[in-house]
Amino acid sequence: MGVLDVFAGAGGLSTGLAEAGFEVVGGVERDRDACETFAKAHPSAEVVEGDVGRVPLRRWRDEVEVVAGGPPCQPWSTGGKRLGPADARDGWPAYLRVLDEVRPRAFVAENVAGLASRARRAHLDALLGELAARGFVVTSRLVDAAGYGVPQHRHRLVVVGVRGGPGYRFPEAGYGPGRPRPWVAAGSVVGIEALGVPNPSAVTYARRPDLRADPYGGHLYNGGGRPLDLARPARTLLASMGGNKTPWVDTAGVVPGYHAHLVAGGQPRAGLVPGARRITVEEAALLQTFPPATAFAGARSSRYRQVGNAVPPALARAVGAALAAHLARD
């Protein structure tokens, strides 16, 4: 079953759908580096570099059965200006146009969890209504990628639509407390020694530390990149990684002791954190469950951004496997 991936980015969604048995026949993305990454990962697919809202897509109508994509989520993120439909970066109108032109049997869309928040629920309901009006039976769910074997907590809204018959049923999460398998820890793919090209961004002690109960929480160090607890899934990786927002590995075991020092009333320290190293692009990609051989194009900042913007392939694979089974029954 052919898939067209729009707002494709580096192809995390396509990679997972391909692992679930779909054939990725095309991708549309405006970022040149991401297009190159996508093309290397899906060499048989046609890659179109351009604005999804402007690229004619009617020619795909008889070639694909599934449209996939993650419309830009900045308008609905809990960070930023939160302008919603007033934000020119809202990709949903273009996504709806793609569905009108291609008329697939099904679609898979991914977006930030903030779109399902109480403050934005009315807009989400209106959007789901727009999708249903196009003949789809629509199902949506907030998911945590860690529940599907991703060594990272990443909360996302996934919307799936199918034409006719019963609606799509989301696969149940299989990892975490009370589930068949434990969380997959960050330490399963990231270790003390760096994998790939080292990140030179330094880690220093924060001047005014924000103390929390969790030694790996709060803001005890510079920037938004917190230390990884290798025994647990990582926190959500950001597209703004590369500098001091990049998570880091505590190779010298400093974090628990420094937290205890502050809890006991000790004074904040200054200078470089001994043994701290930022995770590499390659390690970030593994935390997202990209295949180890995935080659990301562009400068370091671009490669981090591609990884941080992606749908974890393991999550996409689980969603896609359930969709493939549904379409096979239809």
Short mmCIF file of C-alpha atoms in Angstrom, two decimals:
data_model
loop_
_atom_site.label_atom_id
_atom_site.label_comp_id
_atom_site.label_asym_id
_atom_site.label_seq_id
_atom_site.Cartn_x
_atom_site.Cartn_y
_atom_site.Cartn_z
CA MET A 1 0.00 0.00 0.00
CA GLY A 2 1.53 3.24 -1.16
CA VAL A 3 2.17 6.17 1.18
CA LEU A 4 2.65 9.86 0.39
CA ASP A 5 4.33 11.69 3.28
CA VAL A 6 3.74 15.45 3.40
CA PHE A 7 5.54 17.78 5.80
CA ALA A 8 7.85 14.78 5.68
CA GLY A 9 10.88 16.18 7.48
CA ALA A 10 13.62 13.60 7.82
CA GLY A 11 11.10 10.81 7.33
CA GLY A 12 10.56 9.37 10.78
CA LEU A 13 6.89 8.72 10.05
CA SER A 14 7.71 7.15 6.69
CA THR A 15 10.45 5.01 8.19
CA GLY A 16 8.03 3.53 10.71
CA LEU A 17 5.30 2.99 8.11
CA ALA A 18 7.80 1.27 5.82
CA GLU A 19 8.77 -0.99 8.72
CA ALA A 20 5.06 -1.79 9.09
CA GLY A 21 4.89 -2.95 5.46
CA PHE A 22 3.82 0.15 3.55
CA GLU A 23 5.60 1.37 0.41
CA VAL A 24 6.75 4.98 0.65
CA VAL A 25 6.28 6.33 -2.87
CA GLY A 26 6.63 10.05 -2.25
CA GLY A 27 7.59 12.77 0.18
CA VAL A 28 7.03 16.53 0.18
CA GLU A 29 9.17 18.78 2.37
CA ARG A 30 10.39 22.36 2.10
CA ASP A 31 13.67 21.97 4.01
CA ARG A 32 16.49 21.03 1.63
CA ASP A 33 18.58 19.12 4.18
CA ALA A 34 15.55 17.12 5.32
CA CYS A 35 14.75 16.28 1.68
CA GLU A 36 18.26 14.90 1.25
CA THR A 37 17.94 12.86 4.44
CA PHE A 38 14.54 11.55 3.33
CA ALA A 39 15.82 10.63 -0.13
CA LYS A 40 18.72 8.63 1.31
CA ALA A 41 16.40 6.75 3.66
CA HIS A 42 13.77 6.09 0.96
CA PRO A 43 15.69 5.81 -2.32
CA SER A 44 12.72 4.52 -4.34
CA ALA A 45 10.45 7.41 -3.32
CA GLU A 46 10.01 10.61 -5.31
CA VAL A 47 11.00 13.55 -3.12
CA VAL A 48 9.56 16.99 -3.86
CA GLU A 49 11.23 19.98 -2.26
CA GLY A 50 8.62 22.68 -1.79
CA ASP A 51 5.77 24.14 0.20
CA VAL A 52 3.02 21.56 0.71
CA GLY A 53 0.46 24.33 0.34
CA ARG A 54 1.72 25.14 -3.17
CA VAL A 55 2.79 21.80 -4.66
CA PRO A 56 0.19 20.20 -7.02
CA LEU A 57 -0.51 16.69 -5.73
CA ARG A 58 -3.50 15.48 -7.78
CA ARG A 59 -1.21 13.22 -9.83
CA TRP A 60 -0.74 11.04 -6.73
CA ARG A 61 -4.47 10.22 -6.59
CA ASP A 62 -4.25 6.74 -8.09
CA GLU A 63 -0.82 5.89 -6.71
CA VAL A 64 -1.21 6.13 -2.93
CA GLU A 65 -3.69 4.69 -0.47
CA VAL A 66 -2.42 6.51 2.60
CA VAL A 67 -1.45 10.14 3.17
CA ALA A 68 0.81 10.67 6.17
CA GLY A 69 2.26 13.79 7.68
CA GLY A 70 2.87 16.03 10.63
CA PRO A 71 1.56 19.54 9.83
CA PRO A 72 3.73 22.22 11.46
CA CYS A 73 2.89 22.26 15.15
CA GLN A 74 4.29 25.59 16.36
CA PRO A 75 0.84 27.26 16.39
CA TRP A 76 -0.45 24.63 18.84
CA SER A 77 2.61 24.01 20.99
CA THR A 78 2.48 24.91 24.69
CA GLY A 79 5.61 26.97 24.01
CA GLY A 80 5.88 29.99 21.76
CA LYS A 81 3.15 32.52 21.00
CA ARG A 82 0.30 29.97 20.82
CA LEU A 83 -1.49 31.79 18.00
CA GLY A 84 -3.33 28.70 16.73
CA PRO A 85 -5.20 29.30 13.44
CA ALA A 86 -4.00 32.91 13.41
CA ASP A 87 -0.43 31.64 12.91
CA ALA A 88 0.68 31.52 9.28
CA ARG A 89 2.72 28.41 10.10
CA ASP A 90 -0.44 26.35 10.73
CA GLY A 91 -0.09 23.43 8.31
CA TRP A 92 -3.55 21.94 8.74
CA PRO A 93 -5.24 23.85 5.88
CA ALA A 94 -2.59 22.54 3.50
CA TYR A 95 -3.00 19.01 4.89
CA LEU A 96 -6.75 19.16 4.23
CA ARG A 97 -6.05 20.29 0.67
CA VAL A 98 -3.78 17.28 0.18
CA LEU A 99 -6.58 14.95 1.27
CA ASP A 100 -8.95 16.67 -1.17
CA GLU A 101 -6.53 16.27 -4.07
CA VAL A 102 -5.21 12.76 -3.38
CA ARG A 103 -8.37 11.17 -1.91
CA PRO A 104 -6.59 8.34 -0.09
CA ARG A 105 -8.25 5.39 1.63
CA ALA A 106 -6.70 6.49 4.92
CA PHE A 107 -4.52 9.13 6.51
CA VAL A 108 -2.20 9.37 9.50
CA ALA A 109 -1.47 12.78 11.03
CA GLU A 110 0.73 13.63 14.01
CA ASN A 111 0.78 16.83 16.02
CA VAL A 112 1.71 18.26 19.40
CA ALA A 113 -0.29 17.26 22.46
CA GLY A 114 -1.18 20.92 22.99
CA LEU A 115 -3.73 20.73 20.18
CA ALA A 116 -5.82 18.45 22.42
CA SER A 117 -5.61 20.71 25.47
CA ARG A 118 -8.76 22.14 27.00
CA ALA A 119 -7.96 25.62 25.68
CA ARG A 120 -7.71 24.32 22.11
CA ARG A 121 -10.31 21.57 22.21
CA ALA A 122 -12.88 23.56 20.24
CA HIS A 123 -10.45 23.96 17.36
CA LEU A 124 -9.51 20.27 17.45
CA ASP A 125 -13.19 19.30 17.36
CA ALA A 126 -13.73 21.58 14.37
CA LEU A 127 -10.71 20.05 12.64
CA LEU A 128 -11.94 16.50 13.30
CA GLY A 129 -15.27 17.58 11.84
CA GLU A 130 -13.51 18.84 8.70
CA LEU A 131 -11.81 15.47 8.34
CA ALA A 132 -15.06 13.56 8.88
CA ALA A 133 -16.80 15.73 6.28
CA ARG A 134 -14.32 14.35 3.73
CA GLY A 135 -15.66 10.85 4.25
CA PHE A 136 -13.29 9.56 6.89
CA VAL A 137 -14.14 7.75 10.10
CA VAL A 138 -11.72 9.61 12.37
CA THR A 139 -10.02 8.41 15.54
CA SER A 140 -7.58 10.44 17.63
CA ARG A 141 -5.51 9.68 20.68
CA LEU A 142 -2.87 11.30 22.87
CA VAL A 143 0.05 8.89 23.09
CA ASP A 144 3.41 8.72 24.83
CA ALA A 145 6.01 7.28 22.48
CA ALA A 146 7.68 5.56 25.46
CA GLY A 147 4.67 3.27 25.67
CA TYR A 148 5.59 1.87 22.25
CA GLY A 149 9.22 1.04 22.97
CA VAL A 150 10.81 4.44 22.36
CA PRO A 151 13.51 5.27 24.96
CA GLN A 152 12.06 8.76 25.29
CA HIS A 153 8.87 10.25 26.74
CA ARG A 154 7.26 12.11 23.86
CA HIS A 155 3.59 13.01 24.14
CA ARG A 156 1.88 13.52 20.80
CA LEU A 157 -1.59 13.68 19.28
CA VAL A 158 -2.09 11.09 16.54
CA VAL A 159 -5.13 11.28 14.26
CA VAL A 160 -6.04 8.42 11.92
CA GLY A 161 -8.87 8.40 9.41
CA VAL A 162 -10.21 5.55 7.28
CA ARG A 163 -12.97 5.53 4.70
CA GLY A 164 -16.05 3.49 5.50
CA GLY A 165 -16.58 0.62 7.88
CA PRO A 166 -15.57 0.61 11.53
CA GLY A 167 -13.06 3.15 12.75
CA TYR A 168 -9.37 2.56 13.27
CA ARG A 169 -8.35 1.07 16.62
CA PHE A 170 -5.12 2.31 18.13
CA PRO A 171 -2.62 -0.32 19.27
CA GLU A 172 -2.34 -0.48 23.02
CA ALA A 173 0.91 0.66 24.59
CA GLY A 174 3.02 -2.31 25.63
CA TYR A 175 5.76 -0.64 27.68
CA GLY A 176 5.70 0.93 31.12
CA PRO A 177 4.25 0.27 34.58
CA GLY A 178 1.45 -2.29 34.54
CA ARG A 179 2.22 -3.29 30.95
CA PRO A 180 3.88 -6.41 29.53
CA ARG A 181 7.32 -4.84 29.26
CA PRO A 182 9.21 -2.15 31.20
CA TRP A 183 10.12 1.22 29.74
CA VAL A 184 13.06 1.13 27.34
CA ALA A 185 15.79 3.11 29.10
CA ALA A 186 17.88 5.82 27.47
CA GLY A 187 20.93 3.82 28.50
CA SER A 188 19.93 1.08 26.05
CA VAL A 189 21.18 3.30 23.20
CA VAL A 190 23.32 5.96 24.92
CA GLY A 191 26.36 5.14 27.04
CA ILE A 192 29.28 6.79 28.74
CA GLU A 193 31.36 6.85 25.57
CA ALA A 194 30.09 9.10 22.79
CA LEU A 195 28.70 7.54 19.65
CA GLY A 196 29.32 9.61 16.54
CA VAL A 197 30.73 13.13 16.26
CA PRO A 198 31.12 14.78 19.72
CA ASN A 199 29.13 17.92 20.51
CA PRO A 200 31.45 20.70 21.76
CA SER A 201 28.74 22.62 23.66
CA ALA A 202 29.83 22.93 27.30
CA VAL A 203 27.82 22.09 30.42
CA THR A 204 28.21 24.49 33.35
CA TYR A 205 26.59 24.86 36.74
CA ALA A 206 23.63 27.26 36.82
CA ARG A 207 24.13 30.46 38.81
CA ARG A 208 20.67 30.23 40.36
CA PRO A 209 19.73 26.55 40.40
CA ASP A 210 16.05 25.57 40.40
CA LEU A 211 15.92 22.56 42.72
CA ARG A 212 13.41 19.71 42.32
CA ALA A 213 12.91 16.37 44.05
CA ASP A 214 14.34 14.49 41.07
CA PRO A 215 18.14 14.90 40.75
CA TYR A 216 17.67 14.87 36.97
CA GLY A 217 14.89 17.47 37.02
CA GLY A 218 14.88 21.17 37.71
CA HIS A 219 17.46 23.49 36.22
CA LEU A 220 20.73 22.96 38.03
CA TYR A 221 22.88 23.45 34.92
CA ASN A 222 23.04 25.90 32.04
CA GLY A 223 20.42 25.85 29.32
CA GLY A 224 17.42 23.63 28.76
CA GLY A 225 19.38 20.44 28.08
CA ARG A 226 19.08 18.39 31.24
CA PRO A 227 21.18 15.38 32.24
CA LEU A 228 19.96 11.98 31.09
CA ASP A 229 19.03 9.38 33.66
CA LEU A 230 20.25 6.40 31.69
CA ALA A 231 18.01 4.08 33.71
CA ARG A 232 14.83 5.75 32.41
CA PRO A 233 13.48 7.02 29.09
CA ALA A 234 14.82 10.43 28.10
CA ARG A 235 12.70 13.55 28.23
CA THR A 236 11.32 14.87 24.95
CA LEU A 237 14.09 15.80 22.54
CA LEU A 238 13.76 19.33 21.17
CA ALA A 239 14.28 20.60 17.64
CA SER A 240 16.40 23.35 19.22
CA MET A 241 19.10 20.89 20.28
CA GLY A 242 22.68 21.54 19.26
CA GLY A 243 23.77 24.05 21.89
CA ASN A 244 22.89 24.22 25.57
CA LYS A 245 19.43 22.76 24.96
CA THR A 246 21.02 19.43 24.12
CA PRO A 247 20.64 16.69 26.79
CA TRP A 248 23.87 15.46 28.28
CA VAL A 249 25.48 12.39 29.81
CA ASP A 250 26.89 12.48 33.34
CA THR A 251 30.01 10.40 32.71
CA ALA A 252 31.57 11.24 36.11
CA GLY A 253 28.48 10.58 38.24
CA VAL A 254 28.20 14.20 39.39
CA VAL A 255 24.41 14.65 39.24
CA PRO A 256 23.19 12.68 42.32
CA GLY A 257 25.91 14.09 44.59
CA TYR A 258 25.42 17.69 43.50
CA HIS A 259 21.66 17.39 44.00
CA ALA A 260 22.21 16.03 47.52
CA HIS A 261 24.65 18.87 48.18
CA LEU A 262 22.03 21.47 47.26
CA VAL A 263 19.27 19.71 49.20
CA ALA A 264 21.50 19.86 52.29
CA GLY A 265 21.83 23.63 51.88
CA GLY A 266 25.13 23.72 50.04
CA GLN A 267 26.10 26.69 47.90
CA PRO A 268 25.75 26.49 44.10
CA ARG A 269 28.92 25.59 42.26
CA ALA A 270 30.35 27.43 39.28
CA GLY A 271 32.27 26.51 36.16
CA LEU A 272 32.28 23.41 33.99
CA VAL A 273 30.56 20.24 35.18
CA PRO A 274 33.22 17.48 35.33
CA GLY A 275 32.65 14.66 32.85
CA ALA A 276 29.54 16.16 31.28
CA ARG A 277 29.12 15.68 27.54
CA ARG A 278 26.21 16.63 25.28
CA ILE A 279 24.63 13.80 23.30
CA THR A 280 25.57 13.56 19.64
CA VAL A 281 23.24 13.72 16.64
CA GLU A 282 23.68 9.98 16.25
CA GLU A 283 22.63 9.35 19.86
CA ALA A 284 19.65 11.68 19.56
CA ALA A 285 18.55 9.74 16.47
CA LEU A 286 18.77 6.45 18.39
CA LEU A 287 16.68 7.93 21.20
CA GLN A 288 14.10 8.65 18.49
CA THR A 289 14.48 5.01 17.23
CA PHE A 290 15.85 5.90 13.79
CA PRO A 291 17.80 3.00 12.28
CA PRO A 292 21.52 3.31 13.14
CA ALA A 293 22.47 3.68 9.47
CA THR A 294 20.28 6.77 8.95
CA ALA A 295 22.42 9.56 7.45
CA PHE A 296 21.24 13.08 8.28
CA ALA A 297 22.24 15.82 5.85
CA GLY A 298 23.37 19.37 6.58
CA ALA A 299 25.18 21.26 9.31
CA ARG A 300 25.09 20.00 12.89
CA SER A 301 22.28 22.38 13.90
CA SER A 302 20.19 21.19 10.93
CA ARG A 303 20.75 17.54 11.76
CA TYR A 304 19.71 18.05 15.40
CA ARG A 305 16.63 19.95 14.21
CA GLN A 306 15.64 17.15 11.83
CA VAL A 307 15.92 14.59 14.63
CA GLY A 308 14.04 16.71 17.15
CA ASN A 309 11.19 17.43 14.73
CA ALA A 310 10.68 13.80 13.74
CA VAL A 311 8.05 11.25 14.63
CA PRO A 312 9.79 8.32 16.38
CA PRO A 313 9.79 5.49 13.82
CA ALA A 314 8.92 2.90 16.49
CA LEU A 315 5.71 4.80 17.29
CA ALA A 316 4.92 5.15 13.58
CA ARG A 317 5.56 1.44 13.08
CA ALA A 318 3.04 0.49 15.78
CA VAL A 319 0.41 2.87 14.41
CA GLY A 320 1.12 1.70 10.87
CA ALA A 321 0.94 -2.01 11.67
CA ALA A 322 -2.54 -1.56 13.12
CA LEU A 323 -3.57 0.49 10.08
CA ALA A 324 -2.22 -2.12 7.65
CA ALA A 325 -4.22 -4.80 9.43
CA HIS A 326 -7.34 -2.60 9.33
CA LEU A 327 -7.03 -1.89 5.60
CA ALA A 328 -6.37 -5.56 4.85
CA ARG A 329 -9.67 -6.46 6.52
CA ASP A 330 -11.64 -3.72 4.74
#
